mmCIF file of C-alpha atoms in Angstrom:
data_model
loop_
_atom_site.group_PDB
_atom_site.id
_atom_site.type_symbol
_atom_site.label_atom_id
_atom_site.label_comp_id
_atom_site.label_asym_id
_atom_site.label_seq_id
_atom_site.Cartn_x
_atom_site.Cartn_y
_atom_site.Cartn_z
ATOM 1 C CA UNK A 838 222.994 141.097 208.077
ATOM 2 C CA UNK A 839 219.531 141.311 206.466
ATOM 3 C CA UNK A 840 218.336 144.809 205.694
ATOM 4 C CA UNK A 841 215.025 146.390 204.874
ATOM 5 C CA UNK A 842 215.105 148.518 201.748
ATOM 6 C CA UNK A 843 213.609 151.943 202.188
ATOM 7 C CA UNK A 844 211.165 153.623 199.864
ATOM 8 C CA UNK A 845 211.847 157.342 199.640
ATOM 9 C CA UNK A 846 208.313 157.982 198.411
ATOM 10 C CA UNK A 847 206.781 156.744 201.660
ATOM 11 C CA UNK A 848 205.740 159.608 203.901
ATOM 12 C CA UNK A 849 205.436 157.382 206.970
ATOM 13 C CA UNK A 850 208.891 155.811 206.730
ATOM 14 C CA UNK A 851 211.476 156.954 209.293
ATOM 15 C CA UNK A 852 215.056 156.723 208.117
ATOM 16 C CA UNK A 853 217.824 155.838 210.536
ATOM 17 C CA UNK A 854 220.677 158.339 210.684
ATOM 18 C CA UNK A 855 223.893 158.988 212.544
ATOM 19 C CA UNK A 856 224.106 162.656 213.496
ATOM 20 C CA UNK A 857 227.644 163.947 213.894
ATOM 21 C CA UNK A 858 228.001 166.487 216.706
ATOM 22 C CA UNK A 859 230.767 168.729 217.935
ATOM 23 C CA UNK A 860 232.214 167.314 221.194
ATOM 24 C CA UNK A 861 230.573 168.888 224.230
ATOM 25 C CA UNK A 862 232.303 170.526 227.161
ATOM 26 C CA UNK A 863 229.908 168.856 229.620
ATOM 27 C CA UNK A 864 229.511 165.050 229.838
ATOM 28 C CA UNK A 865 226.366 163.950 228.014
ATOM 29 C CA UNK A 866 225.729 167.407 226.519
ATOM 30 C CA UNK A 867 226.958 167.525 222.892
ATOM 31 C CA UNK A 868 227.813 170.598 220.877
ATOM 32 C CA UNK A 869 226.210 171.671 217.618
ATOM 33 C CA UNK A 870 225.647 169.437 214.575
ATOM 34 C CA UNK A 871 228.485 169.158 212.057
ATOM 35 C CA UNK A 872 227.032 166.609 209.642
ATOM 36 C CA UNK A 873 225.199 163.329 209.316
ATOM 37 C CA UNK A 874 225.515 159.875 207.779
ATOM 38 C CA UNK A 875 222.208 158.471 206.577
ATOM 39 C CA UNK A 876 221.275 154.817 206.304
ATOM 40 C CA UNK A 877 220.372 154.025 202.717
ATOM 41 C CA UNK A 878 218.459 151.040 204.014
ATOM 42 C CA UNK A 879 217.118 150.777 207.546
ATOM 43 C CA UNK A 880 218.710 147.979 209.588
ATOM 44 C CA UNK A 881 216.572 144.945 210.301
ATOM 45 C CA UNK A 882 218.295 144.500 213.650
ATOM 46 C CA UNK A 883 220.755 146.161 215.958
ATOM 47 C CA UNK A 884 222.393 145.170 219.223
ATOM 48 C CA UNK A 885 222.439 147.172 222.445
ATOM 49 C CA UNK A 886 224.461 145.965 225.443
ATOM 50 C CA UNK A 887 224.880 147.125 229.028
ATOM 51 C CA UNK A 888 227.192 145.592 231.623
ATOM 52 C CA UNK A 889 228.572 146.190 235.086
ATOM 53 C CA UNK A 890 232.093 145.789 236.426
ATOM 54 C CA UNK A 891 232.727 143.430 239.353
ATOM 55 C CA UNK A 892 236.001 142.468 240.995
ATOM 56 C CA UNK A 893 236.980 139.411 242.989
ATOM 57 C CA UNK A 894 240.086 138.875 245.094
ATOM 58 C CA UNK A 895 241.449 135.352 244.696
ATOM 59 C CA UNK A 896 242.183 133.525 247.931
ATOM 60 C CA UNK A 897 244.420 130.471 247.832
ATOM 61 C CA UNK A 898 243.030 128.943 251.033
ATOM 62 C CA UNK A 899 239.381 129.569 250.239
ATOM 63 C CA UNK A 900 237.171 126.526 249.658
ATOM 64 C CA UNK A 901 234.645 128.480 247.576
ATOM 65 C CA UNK A 902 234.611 131.404 245.203
ATOM 66 C CA UNK A 903 235.383 134.753 246.876
ATOM 67 C CA UNK A 904 232.673 137.430 247.082
ATOM 68 C CA UNK A 905 232.497 139.926 244.249
ATOM 69 C CA UNK A 906 232.714 143.684 244.804
ATOM 70 C CA UNK A 907 230.642 145.947 242.590
ATOM 71 C CA UNK A 908 232.845 148.503 240.795
ATOM 72 C CA UNK A 909 230.176 150.387 238.856
ATOM 73 C CA UNK A 910 228.311 150.378 235.540
ATOM 74 C CA UNK A 911 230.116 150.305 232.220
ATOM 75 C CA UNK A 912 229.234 152.315 229.135
ATOM 76 C CA UNK A 913 226.271 151.146 227.088
ATOM 77 C CA UNK A 914 227.160 149.828 223.646
ATOM 78 C CA UNK A 915 225.284 149.819 220.360
ATOM 79 C CA UNK A 916 226.334 147.911 217.249
ATOM 80 C CA UNK A 917 224.671 148.080 213.859
ATOM 81 C CA UNK A 918 225.429 147.418 210.203
ATOM 82 C CA UNK A 919 225.061 150.045 207.488
ATOM 83 C CA UNK A 920 224.429 148.937 203.918
ATOM 84 C CA UNK A 921 225.520 151.204 201.041
ATOM 85 C CA UNK A 922 224.539 150.545 197.419
ATOM 86 C CA UNK A 923 225.256 152.552 194.277
ATOM 87 C CA UNK A 924 224.375 149.987 191.626
ATOM 88 C CA UNK A 925 221.519 152.175 190.375
ATOM 89 C CA UNK A 926 223.632 155.311 190.143
ATOM 90 C CA UNK A 927 221.243 157.210 192.416
ATOM 91 C CA UNK A 928 223.559 160.216 192.682
ATOM 92 C CA UNK A 929 224.857 161.892 195.819
ATOM 93 C CA UNK A 930 227.795 160.450 197.708
ATOM 94 C CA UNK A 931 229.383 157.327 196.307
ATOM 95 C CA UNK A 932 229.827 154.182 198.348
ATOM 96 C CA UNK A 933 233.480 155.066 198.970
ATOM 97 C CA UNK A 934 232.546 158.586 200.117
ATOM 98 C CA UNK A 935 229.957 157.239 202.572
ATOM 99 C CA UNK A 936 232.450 154.769 204.018
ATOM 100 C CA UNK A 937 235.059 157.509 204.264
ATOM 101 C CA UNK A 938 232.625 159.634 206.301
ATOM 102 C CA UNK A 939 232.414 156.825 208.846
ATOM 103 C CA UNK A 940 236.197 156.553 208.994
ATOM 104 C CA UNK A 941 236.552 160.329 209.404
ATOM 105 C CA UNK A 942 234.153 160.192 212.363
ATOM 106 C CA UNK A 943 236.952 158.437 214.268
ATOM 107 C CA UNK A 944 239.304 161.418 213.806
ATOM 108 C CA UNK A 945 239.332 164.743 215.740
ATOM 109 C CA UNK A 946 237.039 167.500 214.497
ATOM 110 C CA UNK A 947 238.555 170.701 213.108
ATOM 111 C CA UNK A 948 237.289 172.828 216.000
ATOM 112 C CA UNK A 949 238.547 170.418 218.668
ATOM 113 C CA UNK A 950 242.026 170.397 217.091
ATOM 114 C CA UNK A 951 242.310 174.069 217.979
ATOM 115 C CA UNK A 952 241.682 173.319 221.655
ATOM 116 C CA UNK A 953 243.753 171.545 224.286
ATOM 117 C CA UNK A 954 241.471 168.513 224.137
ATOM 118 C CA UNK A 955 241.076 167.289 220.544
ATOM 119 C CA UNK A 956 238.244 164.804 220.163
ATOM 120 C CA UNK A 957 236.435 162.813 217.518
ATOM 121 C CA UNK A 958 232.822 163.917 216.953
ATOM 122 C CA UNK A 959 230.071 162.694 219.199
ATOM 123 C CA UNK A 960 227.340 160.701 217.497
ATOM 124 C CA UNK A 961 223.587 160.560 218.042
ATOM 125 C CA UNK A 962 221.818 157.497 216.653
ATOM 126 C CA UNK A 963 218.334 158.493 215.539
ATOM 127 C CA UNK A 964 215.630 156.092 214.465
ATOM 128 C CA UNK A 965 212.123 156.300 215.844
ATOM 129 C CA UNK A 966 211.997 155.697 219.594
ATOM 130 C CA UNK A 967 215.675 154.686 219.609
ATOM 131 C CA UNK A 968 216.847 158.282 219.282
ATOM 132 C CA UNK A 969 218.337 158.952 222.697
ATOM 133 C CA UNK A 970 221.712 157.229 222.296
ATOM 134 C CA UNK A 971 224.598 159.734 222.349
ATOM 135 C CA UNK A 972 228.119 158.370 222.150
ATOM 136 C CA UNK A 973 231.107 158.022 219.875
ATOM 137 C CA UNK A 974 232.163 155.627 217.143
ATOM 138 C CA UNK A 975 234.357 152.992 218.748
ATOM 139 C CA UNK A 976 235.157 151.139 215.543
ATOM 140 C CA UNK A 977 234.192 150.826 211.880
ATOM 141 C CA UNK A 978 234.778 147.835 209.638
ATOM 142 C CA UNK A 979 233.883 148.082 205.930
ATOM 143 C CA UNK A 980 233.479 145.149 203.548
ATOM 144 C CA UNK A 981 233.141 145.964 199.849
ATOM 145 C CA UNK A 982 231.018 143.271 198.235
ATOM 146 C CA UNK A 983 230.474 144.466 194.637
ATOM 147 C CA UNK A 984 232.637 146.329 192.131
ATOM 148 C CA UNK A 985 232.198 147.851 188.685
ATOM 149 C CA UNK A 986 234.312 146.563 185.751
ATOM 150 C CA UNK A 987 236.730 149.433 186.448
ATOM 151 C CA UNK A 988 237.154 148.456 190.093
ATOM 152 C CA UNK A 989 234.889 151.098 191.626
ATOM 153 C CA UNK A 990 233.134 149.825 194.778
ATOM 154 C CA UNK A 991 229.373 149.712 194.214
ATOM 155 C CA UNK A 992 228.218 148.023 197.416
ATOM 156 C CA UNK A 993 229.506 147.860 200.956
ATOM 157 C CA UNK A 994 228.477 146.605 204.385
ATOM 158 C CA UNK A 995 229.877 148.511 207.373
ATOM 159 C CA UNK A 996 229.876 147.175 210.924
ATOM 160 C CA UNK A 997 229.689 150.181 213.256
ATOM 161 C CA UNK A 998 230.240 149.950 217.013
ATOM 162 C CA UNK A 999 229.112 152.870 219.187
ATOM 163 C CA UNK A 1000 229.796 153.482 222.867
ATOM 164 C CA UNK A 1001 227.786 155.888 224.985
ATOM 165 C CA UNK A 1002 229.113 159.044 226.587
ATOM 166 C CA UNK A 1003 227.889 159.060 230.174
ATOM 167 C CA UNK A 1004 225.721 161.941 231.299
ATOM 168 C CA UNK A 1005 227.192 161.990 234.797
ATOM 169 C CA UNK A 1006 230.586 163.719 235.143
ATOM 170 C CA UNK A 1007 233.527 161.744 236.410
ATOM 171 C CA UNK A 1008 236.155 163.797 238.184
ATOM 172 C CA UNK A 1009 234.990 167.207 239.316
ATOM 173 C CA UNK A 1010 236.805 170.209 240.658
ATOM 174 C CA UNK A 1011 237.106 169.711 244.453
ATOM 175 C CA UNK A 1012 236.070 173.331 245.014
ATOM 176 C CA UNK A 1013 232.720 172.601 243.401
ATOM 177 C CA UNK A 1014 231.807 170.232 246.221
ATOM 178 C CA UNK A 1015 232.034 166.926 244.339
ATOM 179 C CA UNK A 1016 234.780 164.365 243.862
ATOM 180 C CA UNK A 1017 235.114 161.287 241.723
ATOM 181 C CA UNK A 1018 233.697 158.060 243.170
ATOM 182 C CA UNK A 1019 236.233 156.012 245.115
ATOM 183 C CA UNK A 1020 236.789 152.316 245.304
ATOM 184 C CA UNK A 1021 236.371 150.386 248.509
ATOM 185 C CA UNK A 1022 238.415 147.335 249.470
ATOM 186 C CA UNK A 1023 237.078 144.943 252.098
ATOM 187 C CA UNK A 1024 239.881 143.657 254.287
ATOM 188 C CA UNK A 1025 240.476 139.915 254.346
ATOM 189 C CA UNK A 1026 242.809 137.653 256.284
ATOM 190 C CA UNK A 1027 246.443 138.374 255.440
ATOM 191 C CA UNK A 1028 245.872 141.884 254.064
ATOM 192 C CA UNK A 1029 248.364 144.623 254.915
ATOM 193 C CA UNK A 1030 248.099 148.334 254.192
ATOM 194 C CA UNK A 1031 251.514 148.219 252.531
ATOM 195 C CA UNK A 1032 250.339 145.453 250.199
ATOM 196 C CA UNK A 1033 247.128 147.279 249.341
ATOM 197 C CA UNK A 1034 249.040 150.517 248.722
ATOM 198 C CA UNK A 1035 251.532 148.758 246.441
ATOM 199 C CA UNK A 1036 248.762 147.062 244.463
ATOM 200 C CA UNK A 1037 246.686 150.232 244.062
ATOM 201 C CA UNK A 1038 249.329 152.944 243.738
ATOM 202 C CA UNK A 1039 252.583 151.140 242.961
ATOM 203 C CA UNK A 1040 254.216 152.242 246.217
ATOM 204 C CA UNK A 1041 254.088 150.405 249.544
ATOM 205 C CA UNK A 1042 255.071 153.662 251.272
ATOM 206 C CA UNK A 1043 251.560 155.023 250.634
ATOM 207 C CA UNK A 1044 250.263 152.847 253.489
ATOM 208 C CA UNK A 1045 250.675 155.783 255.858
ATOM 209 C CA UNK A 1046 248.267 157.921 253.830
ATOM 210 C CA UNK A 1047 245.722 155.075 253.656
ATOM 211 C CA UNK A 1048 245.945 154.639 257.415
ATOM 212 C CA UNK A 1049 245.446 158.369 257.932
ATOM 213 C CA UNK A 1050 242.487 158.603 255.538
ATOM 214 C CA UNK A 1051 240.731 155.598 257.061
ATOM 215 C CA UNK A 1052 241.492 156.445 260.697
ATOM 216 C CA UNK A 1053 243.518 153.284 261.281
ATOM 217 C CA UNK A 1054 245.656 153.772 264.387
ATOM 218 C CA UNK A 1055 247.353 150.383 264.415
ATOM 219 C CA UNK A 1056 248.082 149.055 260.887
ATOM 220 C CA UNK A 1057 249.335 145.791 262.403
ATOM 221 C CA UNK A 1058 245.850 144.961 263.686
ATOM 222 C CA UNK A 1059 243.570 145.010 260.682
ATOM 223 C CA UNK A 1060 240.137 143.516 261.185
ATOM 224 C CA UNK A 1061 238.920 141.287 258.311
ATOM 225 C CA UNK A 1062 235.656 142.568 256.884
ATOM 226 C CA UNK A 1063 236.443 146.234 257.514
ATOM 227 C CA UNK A 1064 236.110 148.482 254.439
ATOM 228 C CA UNK A 1065 239.147 150.528 253.396
ATOM 229 C CA UNK A 1066 238.459 153.556 251.220
ATOM 230 C CA UNK A 1067 240.896 153.961 248.314
ATOM 231 C CA UNK A 1068 241.179 157.573 247.106
ATOM 232 C CA UNK A 1069 242.248 158.289 243.527
ATOM 233 C CA UNK A 1070 246.018 158.472 243.056
ATOM 234 C CA UNK A 1071 246.066 162.213 242.365
ATOM 235 C CA UNK A 1072 244.022 162.872 245.518
ATOM 236 C CA UNK A 1073 246.792 161.335 247.612
ATOM 237 C CA UNK A 1074 249.161 164.110 246.602
ATOM 238 C CA UNK A 1075 246.722 166.982 247.210
ATOM 239 C CA UNK A 1076 246.485 167.769 250.922
ATOM 240 C CA UNK A 1077 243.414 169.983 250.527
ATOM 241 C CA UNK A 1078 241.551 167.219 248.745
ATOM 242 C CA UNK A 1079 242.553 164.613 251.324
ATOM 243 C CA UNK A 1080 240.929 166.716 254.026
ATOM 244 C CA UNK A 1081 237.633 166.409 252.143
ATOM 245 C CA UNK A 1082 238.177 162.665 251.696
ATOM 246 C CA UNK A 1083 238.786 162.174 255.429
ATOM 247 C CA UNK A 1084 235.543 164.002 256.230
ATOM 248 C CA UNK A 1085 233.597 161.831 253.770
ATOM 249 C CA UNK A 1086 235.099 158.657 255.229
ATOM 250 C CA UNK A 1087 234.281 159.821 258.749
ATOM 251 C CA UNK A 1088 230.693 160.612 257.779
ATOM 252 C CA UNK A 1089 230.319 157.226 256.047
ATOM 253 C CA UNK A 1090 231.337 155.466 259.245
ATOM 254 C CA UNK A 1091 228.642 157.110 261.352
#
C-alpha cells in the first residue's frame, strides 16, 4: 500500500495514531489510556465498511426469491496498513518492538486479567476528522520486507483490521426496564411452532412457551404472514422475564 512519509518538523502535520485504552465497563465508553502505537508514516488510504444482517427462509415450492427479514446492523470495520522503517536508525522502538505492540494489543490487559471478564485493550483510531472510531483489533498481519546483514528486521508492513465496539448496550438487566432486542419470524405455509422452536432453541418442546408468549391459542391453525416473537434462549427459562416479554408482545399487537 502506498504511504505518505511524514515530516516531523512540520507543525501543521497531523500524525495518525492508535490509542490503546483500558476496556470499559459500559459499551462504547472506554477506560483510561494505557499506551499508543504511532504511525511512522501516515497512510495514503484506509477502508471503512458498514453492513447489515438480513435473513431469508428458503422455500422449495416458491417460484421467486423469498422476502428478506432485517436482523440488524453489524459492527463497523476499519482496515489500514502501518509502515515501520528503521533503516535510518532513528532511535526509539525498533521495527520488531512496534510490531510486537500490535500483537500484544490482541491479548488481555493486566488490569482486566484481575477481573472476571479479561479483555484485550480497546483502540481509538485518531487522525484528523477520523478520530471517533473506538473498537478493538480484530487481526494483525506483519510482513517484514527488509533485513540487516545480521538478520534484524529493518522494515515492515502491518495490515491491521479494527472492529467497532457498539455504543448501545446489548443485553440489559431486566430490572432496569430494558431487554435485548428479539428476533421476529414471519409465519409461512407449512410452519409449525414445534419446528420453529427446534430450529431456534434446539428443542421442539419449547413450542408451548412460544405459543404462550405470542398468545396463540390453537397451534394447529397458524396463519401465514403472522409475526412470531422469538425471545432469547435464556429468557425462556426465566419466568419473571417472560412476563415482561408477554406484555411487550401484547403492546406491539395493539
